[in-house]
Amino acid sequence: MKKTIIALSFLGTVYTFAQEKTNNQVKEKQIEGVTITKTKKAVEQKADRTIFDFSEQPQLNNGNVLEGIKKLPGLVSTDIAGMMYQGKVLDVYLNGRPLNITSNELNSFLEGMPANSVDRIEVITQPGAEFPATSGGAIMNIITNKNANKYLTATYSGNYSFTNYDKFRSRTSHSLNLNARNKLFGWQLNIGENYRESMLNSNQNGLLLSNTDRYGRGYFAKSGLTFDLGQDRLLLNYDIYHNNNDNYTLSEGFADLPYKNIKDSIREGNFSAFDAAHTLNTRQEAVITYQKRFTDKAQKLDFQFGYTKSDSKFDQDNIFRKITYLNPEESIPAFSDGNQLNNKSDMKIANFKIDYSQPLKILDGGKVSLGGLYENQNFDTESKGLTNLEYKRQTTATYLEFQAKLKKFDFILGTRAENYDISGVTRVLDSTNSVVQKDLIPFNKFKLFPNASIQYNLMNQVNIVANYNKKINLPSISALNPNNTTFQGPNTQVTGNPNLQPTIFDNYEIKLSAFDYAFIGYSVSSAKNQVAQIIRKNGKNLYNEQINIADMKIHNFNVGLPIPFMIFTKPLSEIMKFNFNPDKINFMYLYAGYQKHDIDNLNNKGFWIFNAMAQVILPKDIKLTANWSYLTPKAGYFYFTAEKPFNNNVDITLTKKFMDNRLTVSVFANDIFNGQVMQVRSNPPSGEAVVLKTKYDSRNFGLSINYKIPTKNKLAKEDANILNQTKKEENGGVMQQGQ
């Protein structure tokens, strides 16, 4: 699909303005028999968000979603501390609805989604009042929807890749998108599956070394129906995601071990073991939306009811274990230690929301938005038959936001009021196997969350914007879960913390943007009770826990700059007359960001994030895309110091289009120098530091294809997205705001 890049330097402003004026005149005319397709941009900067197009970028959509996300400039994703974008902790949404998961569960979920099922990703860095106050620092919204055509159409996407470390491993994914419309309704169905074999090696302070063979199977189906009722519209959606994973782990280590099943008898020794773990996750979502429309297209009223059910099962069984006790040395024959973990969780969320907006005749024009939300959430966890957590949350919210223009200024002023009622109980077994029940620390508060934004438009497509908002981030389900859902060895303990308190953010940002692609900005997030992961050592035991940080600040400076290679070969006068199309030109996009975590009693050094993406058009219209990312080591990331860079990889993709652009074929190589490795030293507030090293089989090679079957009627008009469609139709978005 043709994408438009406006002039990539400030010198292109005059020509850009002329082009825009001409395009606007053309749009005012109705030309019979001609279909005008809206062009898409690879990266689009808006006042409150950055939009990354996945659908037309092979270097992003040739693997799974997690692999694509890690290539986004300015985004840091780690197994130990989740995701951050330009210094802001991300709350991850899928088609406008929060996933409510973090860390390893989030990574597993995203690994189970083919990247070619994603249309685009919106990173909302400054959520306004109509977004939930629980969005924390920022929102990453993963949008999987496609447009529907009248008459039946279909798009097939397939991907194959392999790794070859200690042995050959394969990964495949397939998806099919069907779209159609008849006289009564329109419908969409998007189905897909993937199979992935992968490796994980880890070394935890020399006390536990493990090698894991991972087998993942993922399936998803997204369906939508739309009924036009005069000007109004009724939307029905049902989505299901299913992951079925097996892990087989060989481990060895040094620990204090129980001696011959004698109660309270411990001896140090060496061990080796083989364990099998099985994870089964199912997430279902159903949404009903009624969109009331008026004569004035800018006036909208939406009603929406949504229900989400997500359940998870995790089992770990020891196949065999060998022990050699020391001082004196005594070997124990191999034995099976049976079931180690048998955990379950069940989450149910129901919500109802109303959103209304209409234009206002204030200053040079404006808009008012208001709405309300009621949400009820229940989350239960179980370990070996004992329900050890019952968590209940009820949220009631309302918001009011004004937008206005005055000459070259754009203003946004709003506030959101939310009332929380959080309660629950925990249960544990004491030394006598008696159940001890305790109430969670209650959180019953009413709070206001203001937001304000002012943008000054220096010239066409060049602006400077200042933002402020106050947000709250409720602890995620996976952080609250007291059960371990990862590998457990004889000397490791991984637990959540059901007593975590919500985090309050004050977010400030100033940014200068030009032509969507170029920008420079600074932001700071001040957080109270920030949730963080700590890993500590006590003797020969390793503990992985979740805590609240009383006060911390995250400072971030970032800059992005596109460079068309023609500036080295053509005069500026000729460049100003050029109609840029990224499918036809050679260019490079450079990004650099500096981030520092300021935590009391911890001397954290800041780190730099570098990213460079280059595109070169080769003979026969073959497109070469190279992506390099690097994060400087010896710097602090929450309670960890990176001894090696989190990001250090080079990816290359070659793409060719055939059959009038209906068939796209890509070959790719990710992490070709095998530099992607995580090695950190923990800096826990108590206990001893731990050195962790983790290596995935990140170097992989593969082939990706995408085939769009054309409709029989070339003039068939496109319907709007109906897979979790929202009121933001004018932007082509699918963000369900105010969740």
Coordinates of N, CA and C in Angstrom, one line a residue, residues 304-470:
Q304 N -21.7 1.0 25.5 CA -21.0 -0.2 25.3 C -21.0 -1.1 26.6
F305 N -21.2 -2.4 26.3 CA -21.1 -3.4 27.4 C -20.1 -4.4 27.0
G306 N -19.2 -4.7 27.9 CA -18.1 -5.7 27.7 C -18.0 -6.7 28.8
Y307 N -17.6 -7.9 28.4 CA -17.3 -8.9 29.4 C -16.1 -9.7 29.0
T308 N -15.2 -9.9 29.9 CA -13.9 -10.6 29.7 C -13.8 -11.7 30.7
K309 N -13.4 -12.9 30.2 CA -13.1 -14.0 31.1 C -11.8 -14.6 30.7
S310 N -10.9 -14.7 31.7 CA -9.5 -15.2 31.4 C -9.2 -16.2 32.5
D311 N -8.8 -17.4 32.1 CA -8.4 -18.4 33.0 C -7.1 -19.0 32.6
S312 N -6.3 -19.5 33.6 CA -5.0 -20.0 33.4 C -4.7 -21.2 34.3
K313 N -4.0 -22.2 33.8 CA -3.5 -23.3 34.6 C -2.1 -23.5 34.3
F314 N -1.3 -23.8 35.4 CA 0.1 -24.0 35.4 C 0.5 -25.2 36.2
D315 N 1.1 -26.2 35.6 CA 1.6 -27.4 36.4 C 3.1 -27.6 36.1
Q316 N 3.8 -28.0 37.1 CA 5.2 -28.4 37.0 C 5.4 -29.7 37.7
D317 N 5.9 -30.7 37.0 CA 6.2 -32.0 37.5 C 7.7 -32.3 37.4
N318 N 8.3 -32.9 38.5 CA 9.6 -33.3 38.4 C 9.7 -34.7 37.9
I319 N 10.4 -34.9 36.8 CA 10.6 -36.3 36.2 C 11.6 -37.0 37.0
F320 N 12.8 -36.4 37.2 CA 13.8 -37.1 38.0 C 14.7 -36.0 38.7
R321 N 15.3 -36.4 39.8 CA 16.2 -35.5 40.5 C 17.4 -36.4 41.1
K322 N 18.6 -35.9 40.9 CA 19.8 -36.5 41.5 C 20.4 -35.6 42.5
I323 N 20.8 -36.1 43.7 CA 21.4 -35.2 44.7 C 22.7 -35.9 45.2
T324 N 23.7 -35.0 45.4 CA 24.9 -35.4 46.0 C 25.2 -34.5 47.2
Y325 N 25.0 -35.0 48.4 CA 25.2 -34.2 49.6 C 26.7 -34.1 49.9
L326 N 27.1 -33.0 50.5 CA 28.5 -32.7 50.8 C 28.8 -32.7 52.3
N327 N 30.0 -32.9 52.6 CA 30.5 -32.8 54.0 C 29.6 -33.7 55.0
P328 N 29.6 -35.0 55.0 CA 30.4 -35.8 54.1 C 29.6 -36.0 52.8
E329 N 30.4 -36.5 51.8 CA 29.7 -36.7 50.5 C 28.9 -37.9 50.5
E330 N 27.7 -37.8 50.0 CA 26.7 -38.9 49.9 C 25.8 -38.7 48.7
S331 N 25.8 -39.7 47.9 CA 24.9 -39.6 46.7 C 23.6 -40.3 46.9
I332 N 22.6 -39.7 46.4 CA 21.2 -40.3 46.4 C 20.8 -40.7 45.0
P333 N 20.4 -42.0 44.8 CA 20.0 -42.4 43.5 C 18.9 -41.5 42.9
A334 N 18.8 -41.5 41.6 CA 17.8 -40.6 40.9 C 16.4 -41.0 41.4
F335 N 15.5 -40.1 41.6 CA 14.2 -40.3 42.1 C 13.3 -39.2 41.5
S336 N 12.0 -39.5 41.4 CA 11.0 -38.5 41.0 C 10.4 -37.8 42.2
D337 N 10.4 -36.5 42.1 CA 9.9 -35.7 43.2 C 8.4 -35.3 43.0
G338 N 7.8 -35.8 42.0 CA 6.4 -35.6 41.7 C 6.0 -34.2 41.4
N339 N 4.8 -33.9 41.7 CA 4.2 -32.6 41.3 C 4.8 -31.4 42.2
Q340 N 5.3 -30.4 41.6 CA 5.9 -29.3 42.3 C 4.9 -28.1 42.4
L341 N 4.2 -27.8 41.3 CA 3.3 -26.7 41.3 C 2.0 -27.1 40.6
N342 N 0.9 -26.7 41.1 CA -0.4 -27.0 40.5 C -1.3 -25.8 40.8
N343 N -1.2 -24.8 39.9 CA -1.8 -23.5 40.1 C -2.9 -23.1 39.1
K344 N -3.9 -22.4 39.5 CA -4.9 -22.0 38.6 C -5.3 -20.5 39.0
S345 N -5.8 -19.8 38.0 CA -6.4 -18.5 38.2 C -7.6 -18.3 37.3
D346 N -8.5 -17.4 37.8 CA -9.7 -17.1 37.0 C -10.0 -15.7 37.2
M347 N -10.1 -14.9 36.1 CA -10.4 -13.5 36.1 C -11.7 -13.2 35.3
K348 N -12.6 -12.5 35.9 CA -13.8 -12.0 35.2 C -14.0 -10.5 35.4
I349 N -14.2 -9.8 34.2 CA -14.4 -8.4 34.2 C -15.6 -8.0 33.4
A350 N -16.5 -7.3 34.0 CA -17.7 -6.8 33.3 C -17.7 -5.3 33.4
N351 N -18.0 -4.6 32.3 CA -18.1 -3.1 32.4 C -19.2 -2.6 31.5
F352 N -19.6 -1.4 31.8 CA -20.6 -0.7 31.0 C -20.1 0.8 31.0
K353 N -20.1 1.4 29.8 CA -19.7 2.7 29.7 C -20.5 3.5 28.6
I354 N -20.5 4.8 28.8 CA -21.2 5.8 28.0 C -20.2 6.9 27.6
D355 N -20.2 7.2 26.3 CA -19.3 8.3 25.8 C -20.1 9.2 24.9
Y356 N -20.0 10.5 25.2 CA -20.8 11.5 24.4 C -19.8 12.7 24.0
S357 N -19.9 13.2 22.8 CA -19.1 14.3 22.4 C -19.9 15.1 21.4
Q358 N -19.7 16.5 21.4 CA -20.3 17.4 20.5 C -19.4 18.6 20.3
P359 N -19.5 19.3 19.2 CA -18.7 20.5 18.9 C -19.3 21.6 19.8
L360 N -18.4 22.6 20.1 CA -18.7 23.8 20.9 C -18.3 25.0 20.1
K361 N -19.1 26.0 20.2 CA -18.8 27.3 19.5 C -18.0 28.2 20.5
I362 N -16.8 27.8 20.8 CA -15.9 28.6 21.7 C -14.6 28.9 21.0
L363 N -14.1 30.2 21.2 CA -12.9 30.6 20.5 C -13.0 30.4 19.0
D364 N -12.0 29.7 18.4 CA -12.1 29.4 17.0 C -12.7 28.0 16.7
G365 N -13.4 27.4 17.7 CA -14.0 26.1 17.5 C -13.5 25.2 18.6
G366 N -14.3 24.2 19.0 CA -13.9 23.3 20.1 C -14.8 22.1 20.1
K367 N -14.7 21.3 21.2 CA -15.4 20.1 21.4 C -15.5 19.8 22.9
V368 N -16.6 19.3 23.3 CA -16.7 18.8 24.7 C -17.0 17.3 24.6
S369 N -16.3 16.6 25.5 CA -16.5 15.1 25.7 C -16.8 14.8 27.1
L370 N -17.8 13.9 27.3 CA -18.1 13.5 28.7 C -18.6 12.0 28.6
G371 N -18.5 11.4 29.8 CA -18.9 10.0 29.8 C -18.8 9.4 31.2
G372 N -19.1 8.1 31.3 CA -19.0 7.4 32.6 C -18.7 5.9 32.4
L373 N -18.3 5.3 33.4 CA -17.9 3.9 33.4 C -18.2 3.2 34.7
Y374 N -18.8 2.0 34.6 CA -18.9 1.1 35.8 C -18.2 -0.2 35.4
E375 N -17.3 -0.6 36.3 CA -16.6 -1.9 36.1 C -16.5 -2.7 37.3
N376 N -16.7 -4.0 37.2 CA -16.6 -4.9 38.3 C -15.6 -6.1 37.9
Q377 N -14.6 -6.3 38.8 CA -13.6 -7.3 38.5 C -13.5 -8.3 39.6
N378 N -13.4 -9.6 39.3 CA -13.2 -10.6 40.3 C -12.0 -11.5 39.8
F379 N -11.0 -11.7 40.7 CA -9.9 -12.5 40.4 C -9.6 -13.5 41.5
D380 N -9.6 -14.8 41.2 CA -9.3 -15.8 42.2 C -8.1 -16.7 41.7
T381 N -7.3 -17.1 42.7 CA -6.2 -18.0 42.4 C -6.3 -19.2 43.3
E382 N -5.7 -20.3 42.8 CA -5.8 -21.6 43.5 C -4.4 -22.3 43.4
S383 N -4.0 -22.9 44.5 CA -2.7 -23.6 44.5 C -3.0 -25.0 45.2
K384 N -2.9 -26.0 44.5 CA -3.1 -27.4 45.0 C -4.4 -27.5 45.8
G385 N -5.4 -27.0 45.2 CA -6.8 -27.1 45.8 C -7.1 -26.1 46.8
L386 N -6.2 -25.2 47.2 CA -6.5 -24.2 48.1 C -6.7 -22.8 47.4
T387 N -7.8 -22.2 47.6 CA -8.1 -20.9 47.0 C -7.3 -19.9 47.9
N388 N -6.2 -19.4 47.4 CA -5.3 -18.6 48.3 C -5.4 -17.1 48.0
L389 N -6.2 -16.7 47.0 CA -6.5 -15.3 46.8 C -7.9 -15.1 46.3
E390 N -8.7 -14.2 46.9 CA -10.0 -13.8 46.3 C -9.9 -12.2 46.3
Y391 N -9.9 -11.7 45.1 CA -9.6 -10.3 44.9 C -10.9 -9.7 44.2
K392 N -11.4 -8.6 44.7 CA -12.6 -7.9 44.1 C -12.3 -6.4 44.0
R393 N -12.6 -5.9 42.8 CA -12.5 -4.5 42.5 C -13.7 -3.9 41.8
Q394 N -14.2 -2.8 42.3 CA -15.3 -2.1 41.7 C -14.9 -0.7 41.4
T395 N -15.1 -0.3 40.2 CA -14.7 1.1 39.8 C -15.8 1.8 39.2
T396 N -16.0 3.0 39.6 CA -17.1 3.9 39.1 C -16.3 5.2 38.6
A397 N -16.5 5.6 37.4 CA -15.8 6.8 36.9 C -16.7 7.7 36.0
T398 N -16.3 8.9 36.0 CA -16.9 9.9 35.0 C -15.8 10.9 34.6
Y399 N -16.0 11.5 33.4 CA -15.0 12.4 32.9 C -15.7 13.5 32.2
L400 N -14.9 14.7 32.1 CA -15.4 15.8 31.3 C -14.1 16.5 30.7
E401 N -14.1 16.7 29.4 CA -12.9 17.2 28.8 C -13.4 18.2 27.7
F402 N -12.6 19.4 27.6 CA -12.9 20.4 26.6 C -11.7 20.5 25.7
Q403 N -11.9 20.7 24.4 CA -10.9 21.0 23.5 C -11.3 22.2 22.7
A404 N -10.3 23.1 22.4 CA -10.6 24.4 21.8 C -9.3 24.8 20.9
K405 N -9.6 25.6 19.9 CA -8.5 26.2 19.1 C -8.6 27.7 19.2
L406 N -7.5 28.4 19.2 CA -7.4 29.8 19.1 C -6.2 30.2 18.3
K407 N -6.4 30.6 17.1 CA -5.4 31.0 16.1 C -4.4 29.8 16.0
K408 N -3.2 29.9 16.4 CA -2.2 28.8 16.3 C -2.1 27.9 17.5
F409 N -3.0 28.1 18.4 CA -3.0 27.3 19.7 C -4.1 26.3 19.7
D410 N -3.8 25.1 20.2 CA -4.8 24.1 20.5 C -4.7 23.8 22.0
F411 N -5.9 23.7 22.7 CA -6.0 23.5 24.1 C -6.8 22.3 24.4
I412 N -6.4 21.6 25.5 CA -7.2 20.5 26.0 C -7.2 20.6 27.5
L413 N -8.3 20.6 28.1 CA -8.4 20.7 29.6 C -9.5 19.7 30.1
G414 N -9.2 18.8 31.0 CA -10.2 17.9 31.4 C -9.9 17.3 32.8
T415 N -10.8 16.5 33.3 CA -10.6 15.8 34.6 C -11.4 14.6 34.6
R416 N -10.9 13.6 35.3 CA -11.6 12.3 35.4 C -11.7 12.0 36.9
A417 N -12.9 11.7 37.3 CA -13.2 11.3 38.7 C -13.4 9.8 38.8
E418 N -12.7 9.1 39.6 CA -12.8 7.7 39.8 C -12.9 7.3 41.2
N419 N -13.8 6.3 41.5 CA -14.0 5.8 42.9 C -13.7 4.3 42.8
Y420 N -12.8 3.9 43.7 CA -12.3 2.5 43.8 C -12.8 1.9 45.1
D421 N -13.2 0.7 45.0 CA -13.5 -0.2 46.2 C -12.8 -1.5 45.9
I422 N -11.7 -1.7 46.6 CA -10.9 -2.9 46.4 C -10.8 -3.7 47.7
S423 N -11.1 -4.9 47.7 CA -11.0 -5.8 48.9 C -10.7 -7.2 48.5
G424 N -10.5 -8.0 49.5 CA -10.3 -9.4 49.2 C -9.6 -10.1 50.4
V425 N -9.3 -11.4 50.3 CA -8.7 -12.2 51.3 C -7.6 -13.1 50.7
T426 N -6.6 -13.4 51.5 CA -5.6 -14.4 51.2 C -5.6 -15.5 52.2
R427 N -5.2 -16.7 51.7 CA -5.1 -17.9 52.6 C -3.8 -18.6 52.4
V428 N -3.2 -19.0 53.5 CA -1.9 -19.8 53.4 C -2.0 -20.9 54.4
L429 N -1.2 -21.9 54.1 CA -1.1 -23.0 55.1 C 0.1 -22.8 56.0
D430 N -0.1 -22.9 57.3 CA 1.0 -22.7 58.3 C 1.7 -24.0 58.5
S431 N 2.7 -24.0 59.4 CA 3.5 -25.2 59.6 C 2.7 -26.4 60.1
T432 N 1.5 -26.2 60.6 CA 0.7 -27.4 61.0 C -0.3 -27.7 60.0
N433 N -0.2 -27.2 58.8 CA -1.1 -27.4 57.7 C -2.5 -26.9 57.9
S434 N -2.6 -25.9 58.8 CA -3.9 -25.2 59.1 C -4.0 -24.0 58.2
V435 N -5.2 -23.7 57.7 CA -5.4 -22.5 56.8 C -5.5 -21.2 57.6
V436 N -4.6 -20.3 57.3 CA -4.6 -19.0 57.9 C -5.1 -17.9 56.9
Q437 N -6.2 -17.3 57.2 CA -6.8 -16.3 56.3 C -6.6 -14.9 56.8
K438 N -6.3 -14.0 55.9 CA -6.1 -12.6 56.2 C -6.8 -11.7 55.1
D439 N -7.3 -10.5 55.6 CA -7.9 -9.6 54.7 C -6.8 -8.8 53.9
L440 N -7.0 -8.5 52.7 CA -6.1 -7.6 51.9 C -6.2 -6.2 52.5
I441 N -5.1 -5.4 52.3 CA -5.2 -4.0 52.7 C -6.3 -3.3 51.8
P442 N -7.4 -2.8 52.4 CA -8.4 -2.3 51.5 C -8.0 -1.0 50.9
F443 N -8.6 -0.7 49.7 CA -8.3 0.6 49.0 C -9.7 1.1 48.6
N444 N -10.2 2.0 49.3 CA -11.5 2.6 49.1 C -11.4 4.1 49.0
K445 N -11.2 4.6 47.8 CA -10.9 6.1 47.7 C -11.6 6.7 46.4
F446 N -11.9 8.0 46.6 CA -12.4 8.8 45.5 C -11.3 9.8 45.1
K447 N -10.9 9.8 43.8 CA -9.8 10.7 43.4 C -10.1 11.4 42.1
L448 N -9.6 12.6 42.0 CA -9.7 13.3 40.7 C -8.4 13.3 40.0
F449 N -8.4 13.1 38.6 CA -7.3 13.0 37.8 C -7.3 14.0 36.7
P450 N -6.7 15.2 36.9 CA -6.8 16.3 35.9 C -5.8 16.0 34.8
N451 N -6.0 16.7 33.6 CA -5.1 16.6 32.5 C -5.2 18.0 31.8
A452 N -4.1 18.4 31.2 CA -4.1 19.6 30.4 C -3.0 19.5 29.4
S453 N -3.3 20.2 28.2 CA -2.4 20.2 27.1 C -2.5 21.5 26.3
I454 N -1.4 22.0 25.9 CA -1.4 23.2 25.1 C -0.4 23.0 23.9
Q455 N -0.9 23.2 22.7 CA 0.0 23.0 21.5 C 0.0 24.3 20.7
Y456 N 1.2 24.7 20.3 CA 1.4 25.8 19.5 C 1.9 25.4 18.1
N457 N 1.2 25.7 17.1 CA 1.5 25.3 15.7 C 2.4 26.4 15.1
L458 N 3.7 26.1 15.1 CA 4.7 27.0 14.6 C 4.5 27.3 13.1
M459 N 4.2 26.2 12.4 CA 3.9 26.3 10.9 C 3.2 25.0 10.6
N460 N 2.9 24.9 9.3 CA 2.1 23.7 8.9 C 3.0 22.4 9.3
Q461 N 2.4 21.5 10.0 CA 3.0 20.2 10.4 C 4.2 20.4 11.3
V462 N 4.4 21.5 11.9 CA 5.5 21.7 12.9 C 4.8 22.4 14.1
N463 N 5.0 21.7 15.3 CA 4.3 22.2 16.5 C 5.1 21.8 17.7
I464 N 4.8 22.6 18.8 CA 5.4 22.3 20.1 C 4.3 22.1 21.1
V465 N 4.3 21.1 21.9 CA 3.2 20.7 22.8 C 3.7 20.5 24.2
A466 N 3.0 21.0 25.2 CA 3.3 20.7 26.6 C 2.1 20.0 27.2
N467 N 2.4 18.9 28.0 CA 1.3 18.1 28.5 C 1.5 17.9 30.0
Y468 N 0.4 17.7 30.7 CA 0.4 17.3 32.1 C -0.8 16.4 32.3
N469 N -0.6 15.3 33.1 CA -1.7 14.5 33.6 C -1.4 13.8 34.8
K470 N -2.4 13.5 35.6 CA -2.3 12.7 36.8 C -3.0 11.3 36.5

